Amino acid sequence: MTDRAAARDDVRRQHPRRVPSPREARSFALGGLLAAVAVAALCVGPGQAAPAGTLYDAFRAAYANNPTIGAQRAAVRVGLQDVAISATGFAPDISLNSDIGYRDRNVLSPGYPRIDQGSRPRGYGAGLTQNLWNGFRTTNSVARDEAALLSQRDRLSETEQFILADVATSYVDVLRDTAILEIRQKNQELLAARHRQALYQFEVGQITKTDAEQTAASLARSKADIAVAKLNLDTSRAVFASIVGYDPGPLARTGLPTALMPKSLDGAIAKAMKLNPAIRAARNAITAAELNIAVQKSGYLPSLDLSVSADRRWDPDIILPKSQLDQMSVVGRLTVPIFDRGLTPAAVQRAAEIRSQKLSELDRERAVVRAGVIQSWGLYVASESTIRSAQAQILANDRALTGATLEASVGQRTTLDVLITQQALLDSRVSLETAERDRIVAGFRLLALMSDMSLDTIRPQDLRYTPPARPVALPPMARRLSLGDEPSTLPTLRPAFDSSVN
């Protein structure tokens, strides 16, 4: 007995079933061919159930509930209070005071009797202290804190825009991973059908055991790919929930606000250099640092204060047991610093170093923003080219798979050729989903860098999904098998295939 016959007997023992006649085998091969074309046409990405969540809904939820945005808003409120604290230097200090006590006095004088007297001294008063001039410390302190507040607001704008960009990224990550999972699941169905077909063909001697094992290996690989796709989808869903605040349900396809997208790289860079919130925050931080130097230099200048007080006291004694004292004072105080142990020079030098630090941070922000714009623009443009290329690959691989399946049914192609072509079709569909995701992510990152990523500039209708344009000048067969078009014969192909399998 030859090795091929022994292998066929092993398969028959493992899969006991009726061996079809050659005519039935040919009929089954034709049914498998038609099923391959039908299932391949089905692998076109996920369809979204209605109603589905939209990207704008996710934007609104994250804007209201994201903890990172909430923390930055709290920082802005802290800056408001810093301005209020500095402004208190313009107002006077007004105070009221009162006191009461007990005093026991014993008087011993030669030739006079001893006198014991107890009294209750008491009084009340009011005081006012107003700074008239302190070397412009208060004025510069308020201006410094206002500049710092503007910087905090710019940081809040930066945080909001990049959180919304993260929302868009996690949103399309879920869409991509859902689509890839469905593509791989449908590919597994096709591979399972091919494997069953290969077992029948092997039993009747049309193919070798190697061909059957190749289909089994491809089927096993598809199962591992599905496990990885499920893991990626779960990860993307968890990231979405951490940013938006709720687990994603069915999500609608989304597009880019094309009206806001720049027309050229130079225009994008110029707009980002002018409006990017990180650059604006760095500029305001430099202004605050310069004003802080002026605040510290006020330590070299004199200070002039005015104090006004009024008191009324009752302090009875032996001579005047019912005495009452009313007094009022107005005092101007000029304080001239002479030596403060080197505190003021050190504070001025420290403020100057902080300004140098802020200048370097501005240069860094400009470089980072410029690099980010160039990277996002490049990815955006490249993704559009990748989308067109992936669409062309899908159509070409569709036709190649149809032809390879036909040729394999008459012995002109091997099973390995068909599996390789099918894998190429799968890879091109995954590439299309990834390219569409990369295009949207790059577009929203570009908008965030140009300070256009906010609920004030983006409207719900701007996010309407527009399917990418298909390649032109395609043969009729390619157009029929392109994305979104199911062959009209599909309802009759699958039942025929199922009946032949059964």
Coordinates of C-alpha atoms in Angstrom, one line a residue:
M1 CA 0.0 0.0 0.0
T2 CA 1.3 3.4 -1.0
D3 CA 1.7 6.3 1.5
R4 CA -1.0 8.2 -0.2
A5 CA -3.5 5.3 0.1
A6 CA -2.6 4.8 3.8
A7 CA -3.1 8.5 4.5
R8 CA -6.5 8.4 2.7
D9 CA -7.5 5.4 4.9
D10 CA -6.5 7.3 8.0
V11 CA -8.7 10.2 7.0
R12 CA -11.6 7.9 6.3
R13 CA -11.3 6.4 9.8
Q14 CA -11.2 9.8 11.4
H15 CA -14.1 11.2 9.3
P16 CA -16.5 8.3 8.6
R17 CA -19.0 9.4 5.9
R18 CA -20.4 8.3 2.6
V19 CA -17.9 8.7 -0.3
P20 CA -19.5 10.7 -3.1
S21 CA -19.4 9.6 -6.7
P22 CA -17.1 11.5 -9.1
R23 CA -20.2 13.3 -10.5
E24 CA -21.1 14.4 -6.9
A25 CA -17.6 15.5 -6.3
R26 CA -17.6 17.7 -9.4
S27 CA -20.9 19.1 -8.3
F28 CA -19.5 19.8 -4.8
A29 CA -16.4 21.5 -6.3
L30 CA -18.6 23.8 -8.3
G31 CA -20.7 24.6 -5.2
G32 CA -17.5 25.3 -3.3
L33 CA -16.4 27.6 -6.1
L34 CA -19.6 29.6 -6.0
A35 CA -19.6 29.7 -2.2
A36 CA -16.0 31.0 -2.2
V37 CA -17.1 33.9 -4.5
A38 CA -20.1 34.6 -2.3
V39 CA -18.3 34.6 1.0
A40 CA -15.5 36.7 -0.4
A41 CA -18.0 39.3 -1.4
L42 CA -19.5 39.3 2.1
C43 CA -16.1 40.3 3.7
V44 CA -16.6 44.0 3.2
G45 CA -16.3 45.3 6.8
P46 CA -18.9 45.8 9.6
G47 CA -22.4 47.2 9.0
Q48 CA -23.6 49.4 11.9
A49 CA -26.9 48.7 13.5
A50 CA -29.3 51.7 14.0
P51 CA -29.5 53.6 16.2
A52 CA -25.8 53.8 16.9
G53 CA -23.7 56.1 19.0
T54 CA -21.9 59.0 17.1
L55 CA -18.6 60.5 17.5
Y56 CA -20.2 63.9 18.5
D57 CA -22.0 62.1 21.4
A58 CA -18.7 60.8 22.6
F59 CA -17.2 64.3 22.3
R60 CA -19.9 65.8 24.5
A61 CA -19.6 63.0 27.1
A62 CA -15.9 63.3 27.3
Y63 CA -16.0 67.1 27.5
A64 CA -18.4 66.9 30.4
N65 CA -17.0 63.9 32.3
N66 CA -13.3 63.4 31.5
P67 CA -11.3 63.6 34.7
T68 CA -8.2 65.0 33.0
I69 CA -10.3 68.0 31.7
G70 CA -11.8 68.3 35.1
A71 CA -8.4 68.5 36.8
Q72 CA -7.3 71.2 34.3
R73 CA -10.5 73.2 34.9
A74 CA -9.7 73.1 38.7
A75 CA -6.2 74.5 37.9
V76 CA -7.9 77.4 36.1
R77 CA -10.0 78.1 39.1
V78 CA -6.9 78.1 41.3
G79 CA -5.4 80.7 39.0
L80 CA -8.5 82.8 39.4
Q81 CA -8.1 82.7 43.2
D82 CA -4.4 83.7 42.8
V83 CA -5.4 86.8 40.9
A84 CA -7.9 87.6 43.7
I85 CA -5.3 87.1 46.4
S86 CA -2.9 89.4 44.6
A87 CA -5.5 92.1 44.1
T88 CA -6.1 92.2 47.9
G89 CA -2.9 94.3 48.1
F90 CA -4.9 97.3 46.9
A91 CA -7.4 97.1 49.7
P92 CA -6.8 98.3 53.3
D93 CA -6.7 96.1 56.4
I94 CA -9.5 97.1 58.7
S95 CA -9.9 95.6 62.2
L96 CA -11.9 96.0 65.4
N97 CA -10.6 95.1 68.8
S98 CA -11.9 95.0 72.4
D99 CA -10.5 93.8 75.7
I100 CA -11.5 93.4 79.3
G101 CA -9.6 92.3 82.4
Y102 CA -9.3 92.5 86.2
R103 CA -6.6 94.2 88.1
D104 CA -6.0 94.1 91.9
R105 CA -3.9 96.9 93.3
N106 CA -2.5 97.2 96.9
V107 CA -1.1 100.5 98.0
L108 CA 1.1 100.8 101.2
S109 CA 2.3 104.3 102.2
P110 CA 3.9 105.2 105.5
G111 CA 1.5 107.0 107.8
Y112 CA -1.5 106.0 105.6
P113 CA -3.7 103.0 105.9
R114 CA -3.4 100.2 103.4
I115 CA -5.5 100.5 100.3
D116 CA -6.8 97.5 98.4
Q117 CA -8.5 98.3 95.1
G118 CA -9.8 96.0 92.4
S119 CA -10.7 97.3 88.9
R120 CA -11.8 96.0 85.6
P121 CA -9.9 97.8 82.8
R122 CA -11.7 97.5 79.4
G123 CA -11.9 99.2 76.1
Y124 CA -12.6 98.8 72.4
G125 CA -11.2 100.4 69.2
A126 CA -10.9 100.2 65.4
G127 CA -7.8 100.4 63.2
L128 CA -7.1 100.8 59.4
T129 CA -3.9 100.2 57.6
Q130 CA -3.5 101.2 53.9
N131 CA -0.4 100.7 51.8
L132 CA 0.2 103.8 49.7
W133 CA 3.2 102.6 47.7
N134 CA 5.2 99.4 47.7
G135 CA 7.4 99.7 44.6
F136 CA 4.5 98.5 42.4
R137 CA 4.7 95.1 43.9
T138 CA 0.9 94.7 44.1
T139 CA 0.3 96.0 40.5
N140 CA 3.0 93.7 39.1
S141 CA 1.7 90.8 41.2
V142 CA -1.8 91.1 39.8
A143 CA -0.5 91.4 36.2
R144 CA 1.8 88.3 36.8
D145 CA -1.1 86.2 38.1
E146 CA -3.4 87.3 35.2
A147 CA -0.7 86.2 32.7
A148 CA -0.4 82.9 34.6
L149 CA -4.2 82.6 34.4
L150 CA -4.1 83.1 30.7
S151 CA -1.5 80.4 30.4
Q152 CA -3.6 78.0 32.5
R153 CA -6.6 78.7 30.2
D154 CA -4.5 77.9 27.2
R155 CA -3.4 74.7 28.9
L156 CA -7.1 73.9 29.5
S157 CA -7.8 74.5 25.8
E158 CA -4.9 72.2 24.8
T159 CA -6.1 69.5 27.2
E160 CA -9.6 69.7 25.9
Q161 CA -8.6 69.5 22.3
F162 CA -6.2 66.6 22.7
I163 CA -8.7 64.7 24.9
L164 CA -11.2 65.1 22.1
A165 CA -8.6 63.9 19.6
D166 CA -8.0 60.9 21.9
V167 CA -11.8 60.3 21.9
A168 CA -11.7 60.3 18.1
T169 CA -8.7 57.9 18.1
S170 CA -10.4 55.5 20.6
Y171 CA -13.7 55.7 18.6
V172 CA -12.2 54.8 15.3
D173 CA -10.0 52.1 17.0
V174 CA -13.2 50.4 18.1
L175 CA -14.6 50.7 14.6
R176 CA -11.4 49.3 13.0
D177 CA -11.1 46.4 15.5
T178 CA -14.8 45.6 15.1
A179 CA -14.4 45.5 11.3
I180 CA -11.2 43.5 11.4
L181 CA -12.9 40.9 13.8
E182 CA -15.9 40.5 11.4
I183 CA -13.5 40.2 8.4
R184 CA -11.5 37.5 10.1
Q185 CA -14.7 35.7 11.3
K186 CA -16.0 35.6 7.7
N187 CA -12.6 34.5 6.5
Q188 CA -12.7 31.6 9.0
E189 CA -16.1 30.6 7.6
L190 CA -14.7 30.5 4.1
L191 CA -11.6 28.6 5.3
A192 CA -13.8 26.1 7.1
A193 CA -15.8 25.5 3.9
R194 CA -12.6 25.1 1.9
H195 CA -11.4 22.6 4.5
R196 CA -14.5 20.5 4.2
Q197 CA -14.3 20.7 0.4
A198 CA -10.7 19.6 0.6
L199 CA -11.5 16.6 2.7
Y200 CA -14.1 15.4 0.2
Q201 CA -11.8 16.0 -2.7
F202 CA -9.0 14.0 -0.9
E203 CA -11.4 11.1 -0.3
V204 CA -12.1 10.8 -4.0
G205 CA -8.5 11.2 -4.9
Q206 CA -8.7 14.6 -6.6
I207 CA -6.1 16.2 -4.3
T208 CA -3.3 15.0 -2.0
K209 CA -3.2 14.9 1.8
T210 CA -0.8 17.9 1.6
D211 CA -3.5 20.1 0.1
A212 CA -6.0 19.0 2.8
E213 CA -3.4 19.7 5.6
Q214 CA -2.7 23.2 4.1
T215 CA -6.4 24.1 4.4
A216 CA -6.4 22.8 8.0
A217 CA -3.3 24.9 8.8
S218 CA -5.0 28.0 7.3
L219 CA -8.1 27.3 9.3
A220 CA -6.1 27.0 12.5
R221 CA -4.3 30.2 11.8
S222 CA -7.6 32.0 11.3
K223 CA -8.7 30.9 14.8
A224 CA -5.6 32.4 16.3
D225 CA -6.1 35.6 14.3
I226 CA -9.7 35.9 15.6
A227 CA -8.4 35.5 19.2
V228 CA -5.9 38.4 18.6
A229 CA -8.7 40.5 17.0
K230 CA -11.0 40.0 20.0
L231 CA -8.2 41.0 22.3
N232 CA -7.5 44.1 20.3
L233 CA -11.2 45.0 20.3
D234 CA -11.5 44.5 24.1
T235 CA -8.5 46.7 24.6
S236 CA -9.9 49.5 22.3
R237 CA -13.2 49.3 24.1
A238 CA -11.5 49.7 27.5
V239 CA -9.5 52.7 26.3
F240 CA -12.7 54.3 24.9
A241 CA -14.5 53.8 28.3
S242 CA -11.6 55.3 30.2
I243 CA -11.6 58.5 28.1
V244 CA -15.4 58.9 27.4
G245 CA -16.8 57.5 30.6
Y246 CA -19.0 54.7 29.3
D247 CA -18.6 51.4 27.4
P248 CA -19.2 51.8 23.7
G249 CA -22.2 50.2 22.1
P250 CA -22.9 50.1 18.4
L251 CA -20.9 52.9 16.8
A252 CA -21.7 54.7 13.6
R253 CA -19.1 55.3 11.0
T254 CA -17.6 58.8 11.2
G255 CA -15.9 61.2 8.9
L256 CA -13.7 64.3 9.1
P257 CA -14.8 67.9 9.2
T258 CA -13.3 68.5 5.8
A259 CA -14.2 72.2 5.8
L260 CA -11.7 72.7 8.7
M261 CA -8.9 70.7 7.1
P262 CA -5.9 72.7 5.8
K263 CA -5.3 72.9 2.1
S264 CA -1.5 72.7 2.4
L265 CA 1.3 71.8 4.8
D266 CA 2.6 75.4 4.9
G267 CA -0.8 76.7 5.7
A268 CA -1.2 74.2 8.5
I269 CA 2.2 75.1 10.0
A270 CA 1.5 78.8 9.9
K271 CA -1.9 78.4 11.6
A272 CA -0.5 76.1 14.2
M273 CA 2.4 78.5 15.0
K274 CA -0.1 81.3 15.5
L275 CA -3.0 79.6 17.3
N276 CA -1.7 76.4 19.0
P277 CA -2.7 76.6 22.6
A278 CA 0.6 75.1 23.9
I279 CA 2.5 77.9 22.1
R280 CA 0.1 80.5 23.5
A281 CA 0.5 79.1 27.0
A282 CA 4.3 79.2 26.7
R283 CA 4.1 82.9 25.6
N284 CA 1.9 83.8 28.5
A285 CA 4.2 81.9 30.9
I286 CA 7.1 84.1 29.6
T287 CA 5.0 87.2 30.3
A288 CA 4.3 86.0 33.8
A289 CA 8.0 85.2 34.4
E290 CA 9.0 88.7 33.3
L291 CA 6.4 90.3 35.6
N292 CA 7.6 88.1 38.4
I293 CA 11.1 89.7 38.0
A294 CA 9.5 93.1 38.5
V295 CA 7.7 91.9 41.6
Q296 CA 11.0 90.6 43.1
K297 CA 12.8 93.9 42.3
S298 CA 10.3 95.8 44.3
G299 CA 12.1 94.5 47.3
Y300 CA 14.8 97.1 46.6
L301 CA 12.3 100.0 46.9
P302 CA 10.8 101.7 49.9
S303 CA 7.3 101.2 51.1
L304 CA 4.8 103.8 52.4
D305 CA 1.9 102.9 54.7
L306 CA -0.8 104.8 56.4
S307 CA -2.3 103.7 59.8
V308 CA -5.4 105.2 61.4
S309 CA -6.7 104.0 64.8
A310 CA -9.3 105.1 67.4
D311 CA -9.8 103.7 70.9
R312 CA -11.9 104.2 73.9
R313 CA -10.8 102.8 77.3
W314 CA -12.0 102.7 80.9
D315 CA -9.1 102.2 83.3
P316 CA -10.2 103.3 86.8
D317 CA -7.5 104.0 89.4
I318 CA -7.3 105.5 92.9
I319 CA -7.3 109.0 91.8
L320 CA -9.9 108.8 89.0
P321 CA -12.0 105.8 89.8
K322 CA -14.4 106.6 86.8
S323 CA -11.9 107.7 84.2
Q324 CA -12.5 107.3 80.5
L325 CA -9.9 107.7 77.8
D326 CA -10.6 108.5 74.1
Q327 CA -7.7 108.6 71.7
M328 CA -7.2 108.7 67.9
S329 CA -4.0 108.5 65.9
V330 CA -2.9 108.9 62.3
V331 CA 0.5 107.5 61.5
G332 CA 2.4 107.5 58.2
R333 CA 5.2 104.9 58.0
L334 CA 8.0 104.9 55.4
T335 CA 10.1 101.8 55.3
V336 CA 13.4 101.9 53.4
P337 CA 15.2 98.5 53.0
I338 CA 18.9 98.6 53.6
F339 CA 20.0 95.0 54.1
D340 CA 17.8 91.9 54.0
R341 CA 20.4 89.2 54.3
G342 CA 20.6 88.9 50.5
L343 CA 17.0 87.7 50.1
T344 CA 16.0 90.2 47.4
P345 CA 19.0 89.6 45.1
A346 CA 18.6 85.9 45.3
A347 CA 14.8 86.2 44.6
V348 CA 15.5 88.4 41.5
Q349 CA 18.1 86.0 40.2
R350 CA 15.8 83.1 40.7
A351 CA 13.0 84.9 38.8
A352 CA 15.4 85.6 35.9
E353 CA 16.3 81.9 35.7
I354 CA 12.7 81.0 35.6
R355 CA 12.2 83.4 32.6
S356 CA 15.1 81.7 30.8
Q357 CA 13.5 78.3 31.4
K358 CA 10.2 79.6 30.0
L359 CA 12.0 80.9 26.9
S360 CA 13.5 77.5 26.3
E361 CA 10.1 75.8 26.8
L362 CA 8.6 78.1 24.1
D363 CA 11.3 77.0 21.7
R364 CA 10.5 73.4 22.6
E365 CA 6.8 73.8 22.1
R366 CA 7.3 75.4 18.7
A367 CA 9.5 72.5 17.6
V368 CA 7.1 69.9 18.9
V369 CA 4.1 71.5 17.3
R370 CA 5.9 71.9 14.0
A371 CA 7.0 68.3 14.0
G372 CA 3.5 67.2 15.0
V373 CA 1.9 69.1 12.1
I374 CA 4.4 67.7 9.6
Q375 CA 3.9 64.1 10.9
S376 CA 0.1 64.4 11.0
W377 CA -0.1 66.0 7.6
G378 CA 2.2 63.3 6.1
L379 CA 0.1 60.5 7.7
Y380 CA -3.1 62.2 6.5
V381 CA -1.9 62.4 2.9
A382 CA -0.3 59.0 2.9
S383 CA -3.5 57.4 4.4
E384 CA -5.5 58.7 1.5
S385 CA -3.1 57.1 -1.0
T386 CA -3.1 53.9 1.1
I387 CA -6.9 53.9 1.0
R388 CA -7.0 54.1 -2.8
S389 CA -4.3 51.4 -3.0
A390 CA -6.1 49.1 -0.6
Q391 CA -9.3 49.5 -2.6
A392 CA -7.5 48.6 -5.8
Q393 CA -5.9 45.6 -4.1
I394 CA -9.3 44.4 -2.8
L395 CA -10.8 44.5 -6.3
A396 CA -7.8 42.9 -7.9
N397 CA -7.6 40.2 -5.2
D398 CA -11.3 39.5 -5.5
R399 CA -10.9 38.8 -9.2
A400 CA -7.7 36.8 -8.5
L401 CA -9.4 34.7 -5.9
T402 CA -12.3 34.0 -8.3
G403 CA -9.9 33.0 -11.1
A404 CA -7.7 30.9 -8.8
T405 CA -10.8 29.0 -7.5
L406 CA -12.0 28.3 -11.0
E407 CA -8.6 27.2 -12.2
A408 CA -8.1 25.0 -9.1
S409 CA -11.4 23.3 -9.8
V410 CA -10.0 22.1 -13.2
G411 CA -6.6 21.3 -11.8
Q412 CA -4.7 24.3 -13.1
R413 CA -4.0 25.7 -9.7
T414 CA -3.1 24.1 -6.4
T415 CA -4.9 24.6 -3.1
L416 CA -1.9 26.6 -1.8
D417 CA -2.4 29.1 -4.7
V418 CA -6.0 29.6 -3.6
L419 CA -5.1 30.0 0.0
I420 CA -2.3 32.5 -0.8
T421 CA -4.8 34.5 -2.9
Q422 CA -7.4 34.4 -0.2
Q423 CA -4.9 35.6 2.4
A424 CA -3.9 38.5 0.1
L425 CA -7.6 39.5 -0.1
L426 CA -7.9 39.4 3.7
D427 CA -4.7 41.5 4.2
S428 CA -5.9 44.1 1.7
R429 CA -9.3 44.4 3.6
V430 CA -7.5 44.8 6.9
S431 CA -5.2 47.3 5.3
L432 CA -8.2 49.3 4.1
E433 CA -9.7 49.4 7.6
T434 CA -6.4 50.5 9.1
A435 CA -5.8 53.2 6.5
E436 CA -9.2 54.7 7.1
R437 CA -8.5 54.7 10.8
D438 CA -5.1 56.3 10.3
R439 CA -6.6 59.0 8.1
I440 CA -9.2 60.0 10.6
V441 CA -6.7 60.0 13.5
A442 CA -4.2 62.1 11.6
G443 CA -6.9 64.5 10.6
F444 CA -8.2 65.1 14.1
R445 CA -4.6 65.4 15.5
L446 CA -3.9 68.0 12.8
L447 CA -7.1 69.9 13.9
A448 CA -6.0 69.8 17.5
L449 CA -2.6 71.2 16.6
M450 CA -4.2 74.1 14.8
S451 CA -6.7 74.8 17.7
D452 CA -9.7 73.7 15.6
M453 CA -10.6 70.6 17.7
S454 CA -13.4 71.9 19.9
L455 CA -17.1 71.7 20.2
D456 CA -17.3 75.4 19.2
T457 CA -15.9 74.7 15.7
I458 CA -17.1 71.1 15.0
R459 CA -20.7 70.5 14.4
P460 CA -22.5 67.1 14.2
Q461 CA -23.2 67.4 10.5
D462 CA -19.4 67.9 9.9
L463 CA -18.8 64.3 11.1
R464 CA -21.0 62.7 8.6
Y465 CA -19.4 59.6 7.1
T466 CA -18.6 59.7 3.4
P467 CA -17.4 56.4 1.9
P468 CA -14.0 56.9 0.1
A469 CA -14.2 57.1 -3.7
R470 CA -13.5 53.9 -5.5
P471 CA -10.9 53.4 -8.2
V472 CA -12.1 54.4 -11.7
A473 CA -12.0 52.5 -15.0
L474 CA -12.7 49.1 -13.5
P475 CA -13.9 46.1 -15.4
P476 CA -17.6 45.3 -14.9
M477 CA -16.7 42.2 -12.8
A478 CA -14.4 44.2 -10.5
R479 CA -17.2 46.8 -10.0
R480 CA -19.6 44.0 -9.1
L481 CA -17.3 42.6 -6.5
S482 CA -16.2 45.9 -5.0
L483 CA -16.9 47.0 -1.4
G484 CA -20.6 47.4 -0.5
D485 CA -21.9 45.4 -3.5
E486 CA -23.2 41.9 -3.0
P487 CA -23.7 39.7 -6.1
S488 CA -27.3 39.4 -7.0
T489 CA -26.9 35.6 -7.1
L490 CA -25.8 35.4 -3.5
P491 CA -29.2 34.2 -2.1
T492 CA -29.1 31.2 -4.4
L493 CA -25.4 30.4 -4.0
R494 CA -25.3 29.8 -0.3
P495 CA -28.2 27.3 -0.1
A496 CA -26.8 25.4 -3.0
F497 CA -23.5 25.2 -1.2
D498 CA -25.0 24.2 2.1
S499 CA -27.1 21.4 0.5
S500 CA -24.0 20.1 -1.3
V501 CA -22.1 20.1 2.0
N502 CA -24.9 18.4 3.9

